[in-house]
XYZ file of C-alpha atoms in Angstrom:
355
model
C 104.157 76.318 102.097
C 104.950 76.830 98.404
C 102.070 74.693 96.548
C 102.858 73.158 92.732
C 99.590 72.834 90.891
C 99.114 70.606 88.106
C 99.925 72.348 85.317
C 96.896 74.919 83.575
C 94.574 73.868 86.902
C 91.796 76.655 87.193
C 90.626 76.536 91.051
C 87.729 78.546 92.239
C 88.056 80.764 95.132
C 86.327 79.637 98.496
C 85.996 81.708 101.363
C 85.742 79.674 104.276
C 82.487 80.079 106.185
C 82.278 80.691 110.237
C 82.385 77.592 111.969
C 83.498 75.971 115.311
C 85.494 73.594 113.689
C 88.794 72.708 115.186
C 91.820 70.236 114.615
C 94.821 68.711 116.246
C 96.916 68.561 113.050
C 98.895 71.120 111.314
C 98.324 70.951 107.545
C 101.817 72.622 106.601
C 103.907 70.620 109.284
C 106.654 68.424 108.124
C 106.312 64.354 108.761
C 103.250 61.997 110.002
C 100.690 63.165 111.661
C 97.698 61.273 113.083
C 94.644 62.962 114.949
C 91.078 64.213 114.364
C 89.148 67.402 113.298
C 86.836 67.999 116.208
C 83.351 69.059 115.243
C 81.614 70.777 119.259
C 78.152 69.235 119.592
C 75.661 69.100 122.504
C 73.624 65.465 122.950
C 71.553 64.637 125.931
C 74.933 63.097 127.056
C 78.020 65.228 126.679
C 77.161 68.928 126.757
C 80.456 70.523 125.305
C 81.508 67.317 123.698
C 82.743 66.898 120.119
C 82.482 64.202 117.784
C 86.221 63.118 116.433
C 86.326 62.633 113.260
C 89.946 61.109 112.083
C 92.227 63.351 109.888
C 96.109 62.025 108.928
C 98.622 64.800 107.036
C 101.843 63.526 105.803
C 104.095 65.905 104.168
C 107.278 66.253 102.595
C 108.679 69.056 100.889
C 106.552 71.171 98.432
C 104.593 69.471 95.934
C 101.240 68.548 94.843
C 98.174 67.530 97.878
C 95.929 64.509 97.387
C 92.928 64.672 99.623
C 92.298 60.573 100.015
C 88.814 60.241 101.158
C 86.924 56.732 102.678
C 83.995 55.817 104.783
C 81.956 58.495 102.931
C 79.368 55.303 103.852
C 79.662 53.316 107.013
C 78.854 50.020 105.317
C 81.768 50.502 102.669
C 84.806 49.019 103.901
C 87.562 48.660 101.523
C 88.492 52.102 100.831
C 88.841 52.805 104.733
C 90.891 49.345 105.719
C 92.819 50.209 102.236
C 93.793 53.420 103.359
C 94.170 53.292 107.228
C 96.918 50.244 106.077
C 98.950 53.417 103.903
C 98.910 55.793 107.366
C 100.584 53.090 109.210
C 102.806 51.925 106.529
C 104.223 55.184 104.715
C 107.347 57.044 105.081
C 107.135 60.640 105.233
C 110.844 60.580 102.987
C 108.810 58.598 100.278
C 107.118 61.090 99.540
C 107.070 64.839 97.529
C 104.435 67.137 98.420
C 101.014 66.157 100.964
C 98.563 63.729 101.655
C 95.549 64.538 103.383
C 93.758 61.446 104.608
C 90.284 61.248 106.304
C 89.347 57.389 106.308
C 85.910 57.371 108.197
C 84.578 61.039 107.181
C 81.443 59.904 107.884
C 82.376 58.410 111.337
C 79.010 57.884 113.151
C 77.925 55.853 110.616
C 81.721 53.902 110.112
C 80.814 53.147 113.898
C 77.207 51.913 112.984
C 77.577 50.284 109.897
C 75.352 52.102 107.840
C 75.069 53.765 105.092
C 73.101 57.311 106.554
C 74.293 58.743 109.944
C 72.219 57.476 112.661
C 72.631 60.980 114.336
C 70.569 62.732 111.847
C 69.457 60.479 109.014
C 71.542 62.080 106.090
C 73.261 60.540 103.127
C 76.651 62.505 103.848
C 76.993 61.787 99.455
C 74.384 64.055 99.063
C 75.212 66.880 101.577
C 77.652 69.022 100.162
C 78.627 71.825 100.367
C 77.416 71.249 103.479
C 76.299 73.690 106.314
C 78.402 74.583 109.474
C 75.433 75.599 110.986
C 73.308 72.118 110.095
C 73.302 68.582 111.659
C 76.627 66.880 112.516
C 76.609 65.437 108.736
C 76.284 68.754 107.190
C 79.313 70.240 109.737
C 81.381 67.446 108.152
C 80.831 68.115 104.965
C 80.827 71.784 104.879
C 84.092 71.531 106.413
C 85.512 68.918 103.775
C 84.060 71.646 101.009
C 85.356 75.009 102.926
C 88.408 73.826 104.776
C 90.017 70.430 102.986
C 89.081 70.284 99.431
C 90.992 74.386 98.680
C 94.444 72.701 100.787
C 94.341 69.950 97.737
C 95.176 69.311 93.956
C 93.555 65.902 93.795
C 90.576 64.175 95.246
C 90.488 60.185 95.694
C 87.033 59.064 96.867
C 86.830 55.292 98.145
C 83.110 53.922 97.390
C 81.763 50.233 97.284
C 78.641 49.089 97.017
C 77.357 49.203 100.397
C 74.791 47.014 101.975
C 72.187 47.060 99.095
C 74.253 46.649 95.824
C 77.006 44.621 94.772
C 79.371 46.346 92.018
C 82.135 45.432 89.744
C 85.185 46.698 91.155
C 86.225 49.746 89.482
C 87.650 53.185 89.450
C 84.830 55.821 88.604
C 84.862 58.729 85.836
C 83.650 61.654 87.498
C 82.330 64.363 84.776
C 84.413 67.405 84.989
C 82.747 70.929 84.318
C 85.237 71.696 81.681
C 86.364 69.418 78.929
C 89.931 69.921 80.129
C 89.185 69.042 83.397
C 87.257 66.102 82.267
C 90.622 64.721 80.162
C 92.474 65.197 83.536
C 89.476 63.122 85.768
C 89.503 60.272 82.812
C 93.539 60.230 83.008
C 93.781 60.179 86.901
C 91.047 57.523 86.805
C 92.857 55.014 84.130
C 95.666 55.635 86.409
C 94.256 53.837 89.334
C 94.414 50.938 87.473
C 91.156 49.143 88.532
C 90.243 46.589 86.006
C 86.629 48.176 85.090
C 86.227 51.797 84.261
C 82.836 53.288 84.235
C 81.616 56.843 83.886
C 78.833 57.944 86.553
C 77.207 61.013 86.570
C 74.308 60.532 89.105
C 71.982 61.944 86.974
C 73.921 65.320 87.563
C 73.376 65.149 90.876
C 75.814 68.154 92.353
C 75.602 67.280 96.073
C 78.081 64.470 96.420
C 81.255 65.408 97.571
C 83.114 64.101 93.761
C 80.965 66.895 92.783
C 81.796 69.166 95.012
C 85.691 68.902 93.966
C 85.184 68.690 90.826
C 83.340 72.527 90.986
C 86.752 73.511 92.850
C 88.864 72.311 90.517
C 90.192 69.546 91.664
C 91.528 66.274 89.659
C 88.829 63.513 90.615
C 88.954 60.111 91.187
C 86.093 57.700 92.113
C 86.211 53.910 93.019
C 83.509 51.484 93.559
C 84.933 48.422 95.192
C 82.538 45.401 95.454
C 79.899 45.962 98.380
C 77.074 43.735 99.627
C 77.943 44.937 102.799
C 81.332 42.614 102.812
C 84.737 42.973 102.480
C 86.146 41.458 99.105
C 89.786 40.060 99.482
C 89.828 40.987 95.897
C 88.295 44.606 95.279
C 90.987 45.266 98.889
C 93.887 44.215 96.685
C 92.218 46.571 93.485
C 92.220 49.337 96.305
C 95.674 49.019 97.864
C 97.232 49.161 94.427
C 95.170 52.069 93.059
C 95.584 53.884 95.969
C 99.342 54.314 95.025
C 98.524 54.175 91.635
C 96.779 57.699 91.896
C 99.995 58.926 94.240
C 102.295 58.093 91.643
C 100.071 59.265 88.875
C 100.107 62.762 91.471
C 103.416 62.614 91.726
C 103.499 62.493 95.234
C 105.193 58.682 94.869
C 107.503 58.172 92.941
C 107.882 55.575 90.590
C 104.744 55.066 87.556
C 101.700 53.380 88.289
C 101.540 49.800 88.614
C 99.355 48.519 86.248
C 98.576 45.262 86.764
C 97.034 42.828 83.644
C 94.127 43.376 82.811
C 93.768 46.724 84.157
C 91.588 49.068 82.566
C 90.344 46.259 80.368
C 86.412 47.940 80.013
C 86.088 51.320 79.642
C 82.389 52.009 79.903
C 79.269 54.948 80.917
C 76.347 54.403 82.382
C 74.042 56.017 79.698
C 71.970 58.047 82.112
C 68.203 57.376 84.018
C 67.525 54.705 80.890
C 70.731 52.351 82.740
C 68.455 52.001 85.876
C 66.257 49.081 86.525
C 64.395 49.912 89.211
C 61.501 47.667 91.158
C 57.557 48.971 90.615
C 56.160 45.998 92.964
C 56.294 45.312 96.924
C 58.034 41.804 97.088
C 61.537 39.612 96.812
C 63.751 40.095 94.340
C 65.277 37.589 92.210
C 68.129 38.594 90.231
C 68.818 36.537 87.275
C 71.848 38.705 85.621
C 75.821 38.106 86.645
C 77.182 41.372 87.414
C 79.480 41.868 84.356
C 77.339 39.694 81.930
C 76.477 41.326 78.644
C 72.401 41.994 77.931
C 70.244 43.007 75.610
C 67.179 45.297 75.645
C 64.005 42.753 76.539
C 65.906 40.325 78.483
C 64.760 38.769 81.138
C 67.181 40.569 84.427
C 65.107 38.929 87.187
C 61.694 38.504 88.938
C 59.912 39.778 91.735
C 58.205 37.382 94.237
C 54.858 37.756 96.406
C 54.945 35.806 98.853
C 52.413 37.353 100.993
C 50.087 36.537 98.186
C 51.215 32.681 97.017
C 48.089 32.659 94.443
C 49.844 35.277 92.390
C 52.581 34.730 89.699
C 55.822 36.809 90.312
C 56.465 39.376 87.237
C 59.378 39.169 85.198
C 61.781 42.473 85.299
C 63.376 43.245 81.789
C 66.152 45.137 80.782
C 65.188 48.492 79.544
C 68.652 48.362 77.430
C 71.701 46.499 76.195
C 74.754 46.982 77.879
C 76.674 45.663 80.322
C 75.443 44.941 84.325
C 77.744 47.231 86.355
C 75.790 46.878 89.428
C 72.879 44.671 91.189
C 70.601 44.584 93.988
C 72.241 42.779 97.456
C 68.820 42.345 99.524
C 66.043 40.285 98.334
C 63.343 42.354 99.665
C 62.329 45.185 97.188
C 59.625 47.904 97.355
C 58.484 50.339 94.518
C 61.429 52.459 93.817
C 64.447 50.445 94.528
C 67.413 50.193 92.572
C 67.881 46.194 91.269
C 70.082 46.381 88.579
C 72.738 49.364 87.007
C 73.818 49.011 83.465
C 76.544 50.527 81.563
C 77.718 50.787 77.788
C 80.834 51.156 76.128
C 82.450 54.337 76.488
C 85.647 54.428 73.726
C 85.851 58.563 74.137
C 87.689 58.535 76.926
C 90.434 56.307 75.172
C 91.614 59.285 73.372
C 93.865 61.851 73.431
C 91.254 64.629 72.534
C 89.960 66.878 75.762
């Protein structure tokens, strides 16, 4: 299969590892196809069983691949419903070039709800590049790192919020290596046309699997759609659109993107370990900050409760910085170390044309 690159892309060179790994599609077959990569494992009850994991290719012609990722964690369910709705609906003929699909990666924990894999315990987000000779979670990502992310140009991640955070919708900067690559991530992202854009680095955290692409080579794109544990009507509407948004943007669709009002509308970064408020007390959290509401350094963002101990006052939680609240605690119970509230400033750089 003749692959076009986006123009000037550098790609590193991986050599896939050994593994057991198999699947029931062919990557460079013409048309729809809808199966599973098989990773062989060996519970108490199923020997030489595997676990499926589900894996769509649709091709057309040559052209660019978009690797379209969801259910990275089981308790984030827009990206997944979003994109299982484009397998059944698209045409092969639509399209010009690949898309590689996998909308429950993290499929034991799709099936449990959660955010972790109840078969080992791991944040698949933080397993990369994975280890074919590790727990199921590390198979799965060693073989998105080794096997999927060389096949693929560009690399659409669907996040929400999960269970414990709720999130303005919106498509997610990831930080490129290289300032050129970085232009190309920002571009991509105001492409999927969510109305919030926020940069997020995790605190250069290199084991998620945005990170992981983005060390290939790959065009990134991230999205954050709601969360709480829910499904928003809204944020699923945000992710429909921006999923063909990022197609057309690939040019695997044609048409340009379709931008709806009030797209792109903030632009904005969150400023590093200084944007986290994070809970120093055993207790309930009250939050007292809309997500989206503009703060200032010093102002009251909530309080935390005792109510083991009714003779004691609750503290007040401040917020360590002005800005804007990107993202806030779901459950009411907090212990030392738990994230309650995410803020994020304006980021204007990535409105211009400079790399």
């Amino acid at each position: 299969m003749t692959v076009q690159r986006p123009a000037n892309t550098v790609r590193a060179t991986i050599t896939p590892r050994n593994n057991s790994v198999y699947t029931s599609v062919d990557f460079d077959r013409e048309g729809k196809q809808i199966g599973f990569f098989h990773v062989p494992q060996s519970p108490h009850d199923d020997a030489w069983g595997t676990v499926r994991v589900p894996l769509a290719v649709i091709k057309n012609g040559d052209g660019p691949t978009v690797l379209i990722e969801g259910g990275n964690h089981g308790d984030e369910y827009e990206g997944p419903i979003a994109l299982g709705e484009l397998l059944r609906e698209i045409d092969p003929r639509d399209i010009a070039g690949r898309i590689i699909a996998i909308p429950a990666i993290n499929i034991r924990a799709v099936e449990a709800g959660t955010r972790t894999s109840p078969v080992d315990g791991l944040n698949f987000n933080r397993s990369f590049p994975g280890d074919f000779n590790g727990t199921l979670t590390s198979q799965i990502a060693a073989y998105v790192h080794d096997i999927l992310f060389p096949k693929a140009d560009y690399f659409l991640d669907l996040h929400s919020g999960g269970s414990s955070l709720m999130i303005l919708p919106s498509a997610i900067i990831e930080p490129s290596p290289t300032a050129q690559g970085h232009r190309k991530n920002i571009k991509a992202t105001l492409a999927f046309g969510a109305p919030t854009v926020v940069m997020v680095d995790n605190l250069g955290e290199t084991r998620t699997s945005t990170a992981s692409a983005n060390h290939q080579g790959l065009i990134v794109i991230g999205s954050e759609m709601a969360g709480g544990g829910l499904v928003s009507p809204d944020a699923l509407a945000i992710c429909r659109r921006g999923i063909r948004n990022v197609l057309k943007h690939a040019g695997v669709l044609k048409g340009a993107p379709d931008i709806a009002p009030g797209a792109n509308a903030r632009v904005l970064k969150v400023p590093g370990s200084e944007g986290y408020l994070l809970s120093e007390e055993d207790g309930v959290f009250e939050p007292l900050s809309p997500l989206g509401s503009a703060v200032s350094k010093g102002d009251l963002a909530g309080r935390i409760h005792f109510l083991h101990t009714p003779s004691r006052a609750p503290i007040d939680l401040l917020h360590p910085i002005d800005g804007i609240v990107f993202a806030k605690r779901q459950p009411g119970r907090v212990r030392p170390g738990n994230c309650c509230f995410v803020l994020a400033n304006e980021y204007p750089e990535a409105l211009t044309d400079e790399p």
